[in-house]
Coordinates of C-alpha atoms in Angstrom, one line a residue:
R1 CA 127.3 89.2 81.7
G2 CA 129.5 86.7 82.5
R3 CA 131.4 88.1 85.3
G4 CA 130.0 85.2 87.4
L5 CA 127.7 88.0 89.8
A6 CA 124.7 86.1 89.4
R7 CA 126.1 82.5 90.5
A8 CA 127.8 85.1 93.4
L9 CA 124.6 86.5 94.4
C10 CA 122.7 83.2 94.2
R11 CA 125.4 82.0 96.4
E12 CA 125.2 84.2 98.9
V13 CA 121.1 84.0 98.8
L14 CA 121.7 80.2 100.0
S15 CA 123.9 80.8 102.6
F16 CA 121.5 83.6 104.1
A17 CA 118.9 81.3 104.1
R18 CA 120.8 78.6 105.2
E19 CA 122.7 80.4 107.8
R20 CA 118.9 81.6 109.2
G21 CA 117.5 78.1 109.5
F22 CA 115.8 77.4 106.0
G23 CA 115.2 74.5 104.7
A24 CA 114.9 75.1 101.4
V25 CA 114.7 77.4 99.2
V26 CA 112.1 78.3 95.9
L27 CA 112.1 79.8 92.7
S28 CA 110.2 80.2 89.7
T29 CA 110.9 81.6 86.0
S30 CA 110.0 81.9 82.6
M31 CA 110.7 78.8 79.8
V32 CA 112.6 81.4 77.7
Q33 CA 114.8 82.2 80.7
V34 CA 117.1 79.3 79.7
A35 CA 120.4 81.5 80.9
A36 CA 118.5 81.6 84.6
Q37 CA 117.8 78.1 83.9
R38 CA 120.9 77.4 83.7
L39 CA 122.3 78.9 86.4
Y40 CA 119.8 77.7 88.8
E41 CA 120.7 73.9 87.6
G42 CA 124.5 74.8 88.4
Q43 CA 123.9 76.1 91.3
G44 CA 122.2 72.6 92.7
F45 CA 118.5 73.5 91.8
R46 CA 116.3 71.2 90.2
R47 CA 113.5 71.6 88.3
V48 CA 109.8 70.0 90.9
G49 CA 107.4 71.3 88.4
A50 CA 105.3 73.4 85.6
S51 CA 102.5 75.6 85.5
S52 CA 101.2 78.0 82.8
P53 CA 100.6 81.2 84.5
S54 CA 96.9 82.3 82.6
L55 CA 94.4 80.7 79.8
L56 CA 96.7 82.6 77.3
G57 CA 99.6 80.9 78.9
T58 CA 97.5 77.7 78.6
I59 CA 97.1 78.5 74.9
L60 CA 100.4 79.3 73.9
H61 CA 101.9 76.5 75.7
F62 CA 103.6 79.1 77.8
Q63 CA 105.3 77.6 80.8
I64 CA 106.8 78.9 84.3
F65 CA 109.2 76.5 85.7
H66 CA 109.7 75.7 89.6
Y67 CA 112.7 75.2 91.2
R68 CA 113.7 73.9 94.2
R69 CA 117.1 73.4 96.5
D70 CA 116.9 72.3 99.5
L71 CA 119.5 73.7 102.3
G72 CA 121.2 70.5 104.2
A73 CA 124.6 70.4 104.7
R74 CA 127.1 72.4 102.5

């Protein structure tokens, strides 16, 4: 933690996808992974939705957040 590895890996994934012609990168993370949410949002991802993983998840109000980063010009 704190060494910038996650940010560097995220930038590498975005570069990899862009170089191969992908239009966007999508990912999901749980509502309790706040550090991951901050990382993704800091890298330009925007939350595009949320869902519950199961009936139990719905009862417990547990959500999975869905993110998207369009890969236009750098």
